[in-house]
Amino acid sequence: MEALKVANANLVVRVHPSKSRKVTEAVLAELSSLLFKFNETFDGVVLAYDPNNWSSAARILPGVHPYLNVGLSAKLLLFSPKPNMLIEGEVIKVCQQSIHLIVLGFSSAVIMEEDLRDEFKYKFKDGKEVFISQQQKKHRIENGAVLRFAVKSFDEEILHISGSLEPAHTGNVQWLEKNLEKWSQVESSKGRRSD
């Protein structure tokens, strides 16, 4: 997934004096407080961390409560979706006007009807709401399917993604992987025609 990246970070964690006997716990608690929130410094949502190097010397900051400054370096796994990136999510609800997804188990996404390729038509079939491709009848978008879609925008406050299925290489991942050869032939023939 294009929106996932690993970053090396040099951090300084302020530890309260009451935690001076349990510095490791305090540092890990501070790192945990970064999880699943958008962080402007790292330009992404922190999903995981791996602290590698701890500074053996902590500096004491003067003040009413003399905090300890502990330096460390860590690897961070970041989720940073940008416009036109391809990401995947599981469909949790299909409606006539939209498709609702969950991405990586924590971020919600929506694809509105106007952001679907014209080939997808809404149907109510066998008691289920689905979008079915008019060109490839087995290419279906229904609850539980994993979709690959393009990012239109990302709301950092509520971690909400607005997506699009307009690019040709987007849709039901299972169908796309089974028909990869067919898609690459279609794309190459389009390229030859434009030449």
CSV table of C-alpha atoms in Angstrom, one decimal:
chain,number,residue,atom,x,y,z
A,1,MET,CA,0.0,0.0,0.0
A,2,GLU,CA,1.5,3.3,-1.1
A,3,ALA,CA,0.3,5.2,1.9
A,4,LEU,CA,2.4,3.2,4.4
A,5,LYS,CA,5.9,4.4,5.1
A,6,VAL,CA,8.7,3.8,7.6
A,7,ALA,CA,10.4,6.8,9.1
A,8,ASN,CA,13.5,7.0,11.4
A,9,ALA,CA,12.9,9.6,14.1
A,10,ASN,CA,15.1,11.1,16.8
A,11,LEU,CA,12.9,11.9,19.7
A,12,VAL,CA,13.2,13.6,23.1
A,13,VAL,CA,10.7,12.4,25.7
A,14,ARG,CA,10.0,14.4,28.8
A,15,VAL,CA,9.6,12.2,31.9
A,16,HIS,CA,8.0,13.4,35.1
A,17,PRO,CA,10.2,13.0,38.2
A,18,SER,CA,7.6,10.6,39.8
A,19,LYS,CA,8.5,8.2,36.9
A,20,SER,CA,12.3,8.5,37.4
A,21,ARG,CA,12.5,4.9,38.7
A,22,LYS,CA,10.6,3.6,35.7
A,23,VAL,CA,11.9,5.6,32.8
A,24,THR,CA,11.5,2.8,30.3
A,25,GLU,CA,7.8,2.5,31.1
A,26,ALA,CA,7.3,6.3,31.0
A,27,VAL,CA,9.0,6.5,27.6
A,28,LEU,CA,7.0,3.7,26.1
A,29,ALA,CA,3.8,5.2,27.5
A,30,GLU,CA,4.6,8.5,25.8
A,31,LEU,CA,5.3,6.7,22.5
A,32,SER,CA,2.0,4.8,22.8
A,33,SER,CA,0.2,8.2,23.2
A,34,LEU,CA,1.3,8.9,19.6
A,35,LEU,CA,-0.5,5.9,18.2
A,36,PHE,CA,-3.5,6.3,15.8
A,37,LYS,CA,-3.4,10.1,15.8
A,38,PHE,CA,-2.3,12.3,12.9
A,39,ASN,CA,1.1,13.8,13.8
A,40,GLU,CA,2.1,16.9,11.8
A,41,THR,CA,5.8,16.5,12.6
A,42,PHE,CA,5.8,13.1,10.9
A,43,ASP,CA,3.1,14.0,8.3
A,44,GLY,CA,1.1,10.9,9.0
A,45,VAL,CA,-0.8,8.7,11.5
A,46,VAL,CA,1.6,6.7,13.7
A,47,LEU,CA,0.6,3.0,13.5
A,48,ALA,CA,3.6,1.4,15.3
A,49,TYR,CA,6.9,2.2,16.8
A,50,ASP,CA,10.2,0.4,17.4
A,51,PRO,CA,12.6,2.2,19.8
A,52,ASN,CA,16.1,1.2,18.9
A,53,ASN,CA,18.6,3.5,20.6
A,54,TRP,CA,18.1,5.0,24.1
A,55,SER,CA,20.3,7.7,25.4
A,56,SER,CA,22.1,6.6,28.6
A,57,ALA,CA,22.3,10.2,29.9
A,58,ALA,CA,19.0,11.9,30.7
A,59,ARG,CA,19.1,15.7,31.1
A,60,ILE,CA,17.2,17.3,34.0
A,61,LEU,CA,15.3,20.4,33.0
A,62,PRO,CA,15.1,23.1,35.7
A,63,GLY,CA,11.7,24.3,36.9
A,64,VAL,CA,9.1,23.7,39.5
A,65,HIS,CA,9.0,20.0,38.5
A,66,PRO,CA,12.4,19.1,37.1
A,67,TYR,CA,11.5,16.8,34.2
A,68,LEU,CA,14.0,14.4,32.7
A,69,ASN,CA,14.7,14.7,29.0
A,70,VAL,CA,15.4,11.2,27.5
A,71,GLY,CA,16.7,11.0,23.9
A,72,LEU,CA,16.0,8.1,21.7
A,73,SER,CA,15.7,7.0,18.1
A,74,ALA,CA,12.9,5.0,16.8
A,75,LYS,CA,11.4,3.5,13.6
A,76,LEU,CA,7.9,4.6,13.1
A,77,LEU,CA,5.3,3.1,10.8
A,78,LEU,CA,3.2,5.9,9.3
A,79,PHE,CA,0.0,6.0,7.4
A,80,SER,CA,0.0,9.0,5.2
A,81,PRO,CA,-2.5,8.9,2.3
A,82,LYS,CA,-2.1,11.6,-0.3
A,83,PRO,CA,-4.3,12.4,-3.4
A,84,ASN,CA,-4.1,9.9,-6.2
A,85,MET,CA,-2.4,7.2,-4.0
A,86,LEU,CA,-3.8,3.7,-4.2
A,87,ILE,CA,-5.0,2.2,-1.0
A,88,GLU,CA,-7.1,-0.8,0.0
A,89,GLY,CA,-10.1,-1.1,2.3
A,90,GLU,CA,-12.8,-3.5,3.3
A,91,VAL,CA,-16.4,-2.7,2.2
A,92,ILE,CA,-18.7,-2.4,5.2
A,93,LYS,CA,-21.7,-0.9,3.5
A,94,VAL,CA,-23.0,-0.5,-0.1
A,95,CYS,CA,-25.7,2.1,-0.7
A,96,GLN,CA,-27.2,3.4,-4.0
A,97,GLN,CA,-25.3,6.7,-3.6
A,98,SER,CA,-22.0,5.5,-1.9
A,99,ILE,CA,-19.7,2.7,-0.8
A,100,HIS,CA,-18.4,2.8,2.8
A,101,LEU,CA,-15.1,1.1,3.7
A,102,ILE,CA,-12.7,0.7,6.7
A,103,VAL,CA,-9.0,1.0,5.9
A,104,LEU,CA,-6.4,-0.8,8.1
A,105,GLY,CA,-9.1,-1.4,10.8
A,106,PHE,CA,-9.2,2.2,12.0
A,107,SER,CA,-9.8,4.8,9.2
A,108,SER,CA,-13.2,5.2,7.5
A,109,ALA,CA,-13.5,5.9,3.8
A,110,VAL,CA,-16.3,6.7,1.4
A,111,ILE,CA,-16.6,6.5,-2.3
A,112,MET,CA,-19.5,8.5,-3.7
A,113,GLU,CA,-21.6,7.4,-6.7
A,114,GLU,CA,-20.1,10.3,-8.8
A,115,ASP,CA,-16.6,8.9,-8.1
A,116,LEU,CA,-17.4,5.5,-9.6
A,117,ARG,CA,-16.5,4.6,-13.2
A,118,ASP,CA,-19.6,4.6,-15.5
A,119,GLU,CA,-19.4,0.8,-15.9
A,120,PHE,CA,-20.5,0.2,-12.3
A,121,LYS,CA,-24.2,0.1,-11.8
A,122,TYR,CA,-26.1,-0.3,-8.6
A,123,LYS,CA,-28.3,-3.4,-8.2
A,124,PHE,CA,-30.3,-5.0,-5.4
A,125,LYS,CA,-29.6,-8.7,-6.0
A,126,ASP,CA,-30.4,-11.7,-3.8
A,127,GLY,CA,-31.3,-9.4,-0.9
A,128,LYS,CA,-27.9,-7.5,-1.1
A,129,GLU,CA,-26.9,-4.1,-2.4
A,130,VAL,CA,-24.1,-4.4,-4.9
A,131,PHE,CA,-22.3,-2.5,-7.7
A,132,ILE,CA,-21.7,-4.7,-10.7
A,133,SER,CA,-19.5,-3.8,-13.7
A,134,GLN,CA,-21.5,-3.8,-16.9
A,135,GLN,CA,-18.4,-4.8,-18.9
A,136,GLN,CA,-17.2,-7.6,-16.6
A,137,LYS,CA,-20.2,-9.2,-14.8
A,138,LYS,CA,-18.0,-11.0,-12.2
A,139,HIS,CA,-16.4,-7.7,-11.1
A,140,ARG,CA,-18.7,-6.9,-8.1
A,141,ILE,CA,-18.5,-4.6,-5.2
A,142,GLU,CA,-20.4,-5.9,-2.2
A,143,ASN,CA,-20.1,-6.1,1.6
A,144,GLY,CA,-16.9,-7.9,2.7
A,145,ALA,CA,-15.0,-7.2,-0.6
A,146,VAL,CA,-11.6,-5.6,-0.4
A,147,LEU,CA,-11.4,-2.6,-2.8
A,148,ARG,CA,-8.4,-0.9,-4.2
A,149,PHE,CA,-9.2,2.8,-4.7
A,150,ALA,CA,-7.5,6.2,-5.3
A,151,VAL,CA,-7.4,8.8,-2.6
A,152,LYS,CA,-9.2,12.0,-3.3
A,153,SER,CA,-8.7,13.6,0.1
A,154,PHE,CA,-7.8,12.8,3.7
A,155,ASP,CA,-9.3,14.5,6.7
A,156,GLU,CA,-6.6,14.5,9.3
A,157,GLU,CA,-8.8,15.4,12.2
A,158,ILE,CA,-11.3,12.5,12.0
A,159,LEU,CA,-9.0,10.2,9.9
A,160,HIS,CA,-11.6,10.0,7.1
A,161,ILE,CA,-10.7,9.3,3.5
A,162,SER,CA,-12.7,10.3,0.4
A,163,GLY,CA,-11.9,7.9,-2.5
A,164,SER,CA,-12.5,7.3,-6.1
A,165,LEU,CA,-12.9,4.2,-8.4
A,166,GLU,CA,-12.4,6.2,-11.6
A,167,PRO,CA,-8.9,5.0,-12.5
A,168,ALA,CA,-9.1,1.7,-14.5
A,169,HIS,CA,-6.8,-0.3,-12.1
A,170,THR,CA,-9.1,0.2,-9.2
A,171,GLY,CA,-12.0,-2.0,-7.9
A,172,ASN,CA,-12.4,-5.4,-6.2
A,173,VAL,CA,-8.9,-6.6,-5.4
A,174,GLN,CA,-9.8,-10.3,-5.8
A,175,TRP,CA,-11.2,-9.7,-9.3
A,176,LEU,CA,-8.3,-7.4,-10.3
A,177,GLU,CA,-5.7,-10.0,-9.2
A,178,LYS,CA,-7.4,-12.8,-11.1
A,179,ASN,CA,-7.7,-10.7,-14.2
A,180,LEU,CA,-4.3,-8.9,-14.1
A,181,GLU,CA,-3.2,-10.3,-17.4
A,182,LYS,CA,-6.4,-9.1,-19.1
A,183,TRP,CA,-6.0,-5.6,-17.7
A,184,SER,CA,-2.4,-5.3,-18.8
A,185,GLN,CA,-3.4,-6.4,-22.3
A,186,VAL,CA,-6.2,-3.8,-22.3
A,187,GLU,CA,-3.8,-1.0,-21.1
A,188,SER,CA,-1.1,-1.9,-23.6
A,189,SER,CA,-3.6,-2.0,-26.5
A,190,LYS,CA,-4.9,1.5,-25.4
A,191,GLY,CA,-1.3,2.7,-25.5
A,192,ARG,CA,-0.8,1.3,-29.0
A,193,ARG,CA,-4.0,3.0,-30.2
A,194,SER,CA,-2.9,6.4,-28.8
A,195,ASP,CA,0.5,6.1,-30.6
